[in-house]
mmCIF file of C-alpha atoms in Angstrom:
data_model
loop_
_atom_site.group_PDB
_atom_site.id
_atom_site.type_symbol
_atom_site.label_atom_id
_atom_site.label_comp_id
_atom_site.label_asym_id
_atom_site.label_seq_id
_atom_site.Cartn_x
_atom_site.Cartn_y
_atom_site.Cartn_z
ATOM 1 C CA UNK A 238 81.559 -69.565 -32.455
ATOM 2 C CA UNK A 239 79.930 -66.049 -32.970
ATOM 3 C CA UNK A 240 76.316 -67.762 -33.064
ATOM 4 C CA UNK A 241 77.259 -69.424 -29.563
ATOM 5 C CA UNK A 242 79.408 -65.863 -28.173
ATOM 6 C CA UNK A 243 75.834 -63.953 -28.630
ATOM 7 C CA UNK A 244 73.577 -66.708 -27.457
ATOM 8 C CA UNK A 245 74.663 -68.722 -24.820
ATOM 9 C CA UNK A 246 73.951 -66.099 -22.126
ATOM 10 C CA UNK A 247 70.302 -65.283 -23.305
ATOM 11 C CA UNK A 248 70.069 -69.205 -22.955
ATOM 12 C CA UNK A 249 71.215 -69.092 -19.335
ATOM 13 C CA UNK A 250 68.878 -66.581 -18.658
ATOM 14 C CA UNK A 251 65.783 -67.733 -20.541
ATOM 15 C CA UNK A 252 66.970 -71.652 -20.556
ATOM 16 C CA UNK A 253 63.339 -72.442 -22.257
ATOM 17 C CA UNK A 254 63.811 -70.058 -24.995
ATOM 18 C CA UNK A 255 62.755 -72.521 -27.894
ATOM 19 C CA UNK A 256 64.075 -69.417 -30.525
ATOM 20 C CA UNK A 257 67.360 -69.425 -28.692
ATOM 21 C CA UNK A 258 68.507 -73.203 -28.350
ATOM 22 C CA UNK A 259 67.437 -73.859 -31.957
ATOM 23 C CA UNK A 260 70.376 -70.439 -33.074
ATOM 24 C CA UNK A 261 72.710 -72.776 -30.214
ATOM 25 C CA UNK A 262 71.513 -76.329 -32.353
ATOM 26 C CA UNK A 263 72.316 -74.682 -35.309
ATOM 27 C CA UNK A 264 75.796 -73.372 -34.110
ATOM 28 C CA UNK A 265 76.377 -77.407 -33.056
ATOM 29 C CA UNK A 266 75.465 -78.213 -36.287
ATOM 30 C CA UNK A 267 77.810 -75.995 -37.758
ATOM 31 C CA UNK A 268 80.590 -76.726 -35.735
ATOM 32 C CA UNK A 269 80.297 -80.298 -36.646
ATOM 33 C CA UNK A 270 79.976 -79.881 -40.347
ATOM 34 C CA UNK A 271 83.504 -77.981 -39.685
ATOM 35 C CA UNK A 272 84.364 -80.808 -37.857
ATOM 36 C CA UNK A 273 84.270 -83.281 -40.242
ATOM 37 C CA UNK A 274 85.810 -81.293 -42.889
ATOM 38 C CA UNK A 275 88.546 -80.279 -40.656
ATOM 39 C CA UNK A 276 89.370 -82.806 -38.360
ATOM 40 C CA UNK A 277 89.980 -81.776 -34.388
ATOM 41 C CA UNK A 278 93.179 -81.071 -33.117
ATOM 42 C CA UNK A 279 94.947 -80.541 -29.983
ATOM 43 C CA UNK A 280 92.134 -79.542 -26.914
ATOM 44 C CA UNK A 281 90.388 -82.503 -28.524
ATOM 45 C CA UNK A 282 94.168 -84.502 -28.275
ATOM 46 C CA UNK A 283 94.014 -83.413 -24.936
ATOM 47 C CA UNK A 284 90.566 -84.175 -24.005
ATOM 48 C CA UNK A 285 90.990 -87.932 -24.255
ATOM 49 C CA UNK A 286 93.017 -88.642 -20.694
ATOM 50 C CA UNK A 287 90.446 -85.768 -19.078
ATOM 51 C CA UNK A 288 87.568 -87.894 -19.839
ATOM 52 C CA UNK A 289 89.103 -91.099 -19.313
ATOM 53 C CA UNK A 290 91.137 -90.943 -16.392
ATOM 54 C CA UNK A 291 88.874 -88.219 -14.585
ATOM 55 C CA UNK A 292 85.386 -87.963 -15.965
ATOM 56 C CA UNK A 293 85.416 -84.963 -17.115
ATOM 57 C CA UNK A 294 83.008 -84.530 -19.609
ATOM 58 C CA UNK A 295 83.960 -84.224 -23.595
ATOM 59 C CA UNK A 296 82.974 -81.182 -24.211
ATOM 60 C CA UNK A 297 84.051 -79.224 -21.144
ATOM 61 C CA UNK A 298 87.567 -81.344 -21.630
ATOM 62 C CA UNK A 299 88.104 -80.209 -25.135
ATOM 63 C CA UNK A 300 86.748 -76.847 -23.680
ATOM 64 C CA UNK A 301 89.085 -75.969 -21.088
ATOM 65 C CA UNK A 302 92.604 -75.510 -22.832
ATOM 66 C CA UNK A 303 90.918 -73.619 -25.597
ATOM 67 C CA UNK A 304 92.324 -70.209 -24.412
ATOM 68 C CA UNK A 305 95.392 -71.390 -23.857
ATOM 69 C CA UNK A 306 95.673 -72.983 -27.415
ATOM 70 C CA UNK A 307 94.388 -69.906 -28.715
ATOM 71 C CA UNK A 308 96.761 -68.035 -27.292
ATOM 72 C CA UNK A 309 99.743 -70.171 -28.213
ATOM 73 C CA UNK A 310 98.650 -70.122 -31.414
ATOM 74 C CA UNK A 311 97.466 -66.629 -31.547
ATOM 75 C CA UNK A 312 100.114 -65.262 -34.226
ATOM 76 C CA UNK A 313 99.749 -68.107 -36.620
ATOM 77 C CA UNK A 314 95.960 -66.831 -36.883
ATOM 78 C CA UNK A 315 95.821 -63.658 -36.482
ATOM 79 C CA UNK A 316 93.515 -62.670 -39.696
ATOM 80 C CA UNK A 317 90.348 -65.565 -38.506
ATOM 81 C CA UNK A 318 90.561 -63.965 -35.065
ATOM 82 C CA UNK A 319 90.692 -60.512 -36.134
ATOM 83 C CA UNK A 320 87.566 -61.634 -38.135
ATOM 84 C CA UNK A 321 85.894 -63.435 -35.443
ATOM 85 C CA UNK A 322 86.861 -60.319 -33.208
ATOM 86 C CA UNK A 323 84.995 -58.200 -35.615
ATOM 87 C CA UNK A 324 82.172 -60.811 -35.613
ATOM 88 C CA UNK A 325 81.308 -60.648 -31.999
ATOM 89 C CA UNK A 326 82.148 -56.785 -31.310
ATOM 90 C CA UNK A 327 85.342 -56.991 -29.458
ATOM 91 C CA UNK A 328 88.809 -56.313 -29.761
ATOM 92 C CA UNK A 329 91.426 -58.835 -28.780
ATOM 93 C CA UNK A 330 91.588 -62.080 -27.146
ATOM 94 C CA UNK A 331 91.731 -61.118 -23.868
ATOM 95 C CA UNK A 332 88.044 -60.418 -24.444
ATOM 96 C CA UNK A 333 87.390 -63.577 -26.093
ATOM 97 C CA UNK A 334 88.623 -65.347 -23.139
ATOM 98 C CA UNK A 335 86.469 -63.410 -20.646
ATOM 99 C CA UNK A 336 83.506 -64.689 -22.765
ATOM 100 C CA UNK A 337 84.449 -68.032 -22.985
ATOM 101 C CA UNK A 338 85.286 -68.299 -19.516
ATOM 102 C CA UNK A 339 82.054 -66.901 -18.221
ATOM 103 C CA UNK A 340 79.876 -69.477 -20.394
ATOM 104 C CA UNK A 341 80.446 -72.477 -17.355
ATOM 105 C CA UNK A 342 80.348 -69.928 -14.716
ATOM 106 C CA UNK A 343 78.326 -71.155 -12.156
ATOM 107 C CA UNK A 344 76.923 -73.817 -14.000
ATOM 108 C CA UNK A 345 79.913 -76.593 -14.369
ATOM 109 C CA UNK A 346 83.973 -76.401 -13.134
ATOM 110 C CA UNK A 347 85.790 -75.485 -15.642
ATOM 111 C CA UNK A 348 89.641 -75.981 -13.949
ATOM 112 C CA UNK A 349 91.671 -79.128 -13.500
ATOM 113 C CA UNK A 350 91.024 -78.491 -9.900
ATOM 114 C CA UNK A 351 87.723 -78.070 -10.343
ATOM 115 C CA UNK A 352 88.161 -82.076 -11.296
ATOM 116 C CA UNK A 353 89.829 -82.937 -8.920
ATOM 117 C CA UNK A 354 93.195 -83.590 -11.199
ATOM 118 C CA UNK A 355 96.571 -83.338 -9.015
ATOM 119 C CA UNK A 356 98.832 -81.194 -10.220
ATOM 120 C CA UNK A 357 101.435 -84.213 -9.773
ATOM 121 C CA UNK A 358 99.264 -85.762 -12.524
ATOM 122 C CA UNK A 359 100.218 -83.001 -15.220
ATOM 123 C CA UNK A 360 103.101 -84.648 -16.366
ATOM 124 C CA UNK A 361 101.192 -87.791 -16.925
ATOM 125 C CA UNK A 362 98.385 -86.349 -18.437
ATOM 126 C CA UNK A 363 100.559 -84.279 -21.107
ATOM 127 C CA UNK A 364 102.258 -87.598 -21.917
ATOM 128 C CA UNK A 365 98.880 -89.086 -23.008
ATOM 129 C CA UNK A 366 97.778 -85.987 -24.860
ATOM 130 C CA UNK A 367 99.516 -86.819 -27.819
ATOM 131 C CA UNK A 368 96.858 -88.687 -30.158
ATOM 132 C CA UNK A 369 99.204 -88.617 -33.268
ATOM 133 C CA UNK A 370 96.477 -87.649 -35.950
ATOM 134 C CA UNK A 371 95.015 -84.754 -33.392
ATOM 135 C CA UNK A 372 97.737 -83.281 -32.746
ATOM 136 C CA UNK A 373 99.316 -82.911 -35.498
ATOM 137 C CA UNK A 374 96.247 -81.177 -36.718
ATOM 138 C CA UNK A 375 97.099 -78.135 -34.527
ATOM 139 C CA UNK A 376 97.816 -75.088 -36.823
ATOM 140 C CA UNK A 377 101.262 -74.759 -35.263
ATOM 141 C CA UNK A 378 103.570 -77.900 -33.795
ATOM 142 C CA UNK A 379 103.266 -78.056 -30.231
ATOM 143 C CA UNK A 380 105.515 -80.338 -28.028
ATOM 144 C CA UNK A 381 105.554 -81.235 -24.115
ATOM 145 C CA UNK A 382 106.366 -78.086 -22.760
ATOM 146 C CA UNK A 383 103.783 -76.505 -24.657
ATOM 147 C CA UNK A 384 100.980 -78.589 -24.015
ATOM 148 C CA UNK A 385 102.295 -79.101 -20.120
ATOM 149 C CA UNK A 386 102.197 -75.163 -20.124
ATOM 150 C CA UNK A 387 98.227 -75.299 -21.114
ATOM 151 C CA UNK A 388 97.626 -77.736 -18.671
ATOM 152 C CA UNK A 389 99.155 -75.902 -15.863
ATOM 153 C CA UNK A 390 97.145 -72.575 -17.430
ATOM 154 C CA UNK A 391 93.830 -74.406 -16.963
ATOM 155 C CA UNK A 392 94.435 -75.862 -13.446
#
């Protein structure tokens, strides 16, 4: 994440910047060696009636509720964000979430309404969020209030 944090904008910037996407392959590669080892959990859960039901792609769908997961389970992982804070040069998650959130600006939506999604929907949606195995992999247990509470967060 710290690779992509101090790369992404140069890329935006200087989008042929050969030195730059191969730091950003490299960070993909990472993330999916962590992947594999780790399994994906709930934004990835969540993803699945995004993409299905509205075309949103995979990666901005397991994107968007990232903040919100972070923040709900912000306690439980205090030390790895302190570390990741530390990482990147900043100091809470407040500024972690201005980064993320400027990475799609003006490039891609990155809201439910954005998409298109009704808010009538949400209830739906956070019904068929719950891929059993994902889920579960979240570091803390979330339920349908919870994950109802990200979607409405992200709309």
């Amino acid at each position: 994440m710290s690779i992509i944090l101090k790369n992404i904008e140069l890329l935006k910037n200087n989008p042929q910047d050969v030195e730059i996407r191969n730091k950003l392959l490299r960070a993909s590669n990472l993330a999916g060696l962590a992947f594999s080892n780790t399994k994906t959990a709930a934004a990835h859960s969540m993803s699945y009636p995004l993409t299905i039901s509205y075309g949103i792609p995979h990666g901005i769908a397991c994107s968007m509720p990232i903040i919100p997961l972070l923040r709900i389970n912000e306690k439980a992982i205090k030390t790895q964000l302190n570390t990741l804070f530390d990482k990147i040069g900043i100091a809470n998650l407040s500024e972690l979430a201005r980064l993320i959130l400027n990475i799609p600006k003006n490039i891609i939506g990155f809201t439910l309404k954005d998409w298109q999604v009704s808010k009538k929907h949400l209830d739906d949606i956070t019904e068929r969020s719950f891929t059993k195995s994902r889920m579960a992999n979240n570091i803390i247990n979330l339920n349908n209030d919870d994950i109802l509470w990200v979607f409405k967060e992200i709309y």
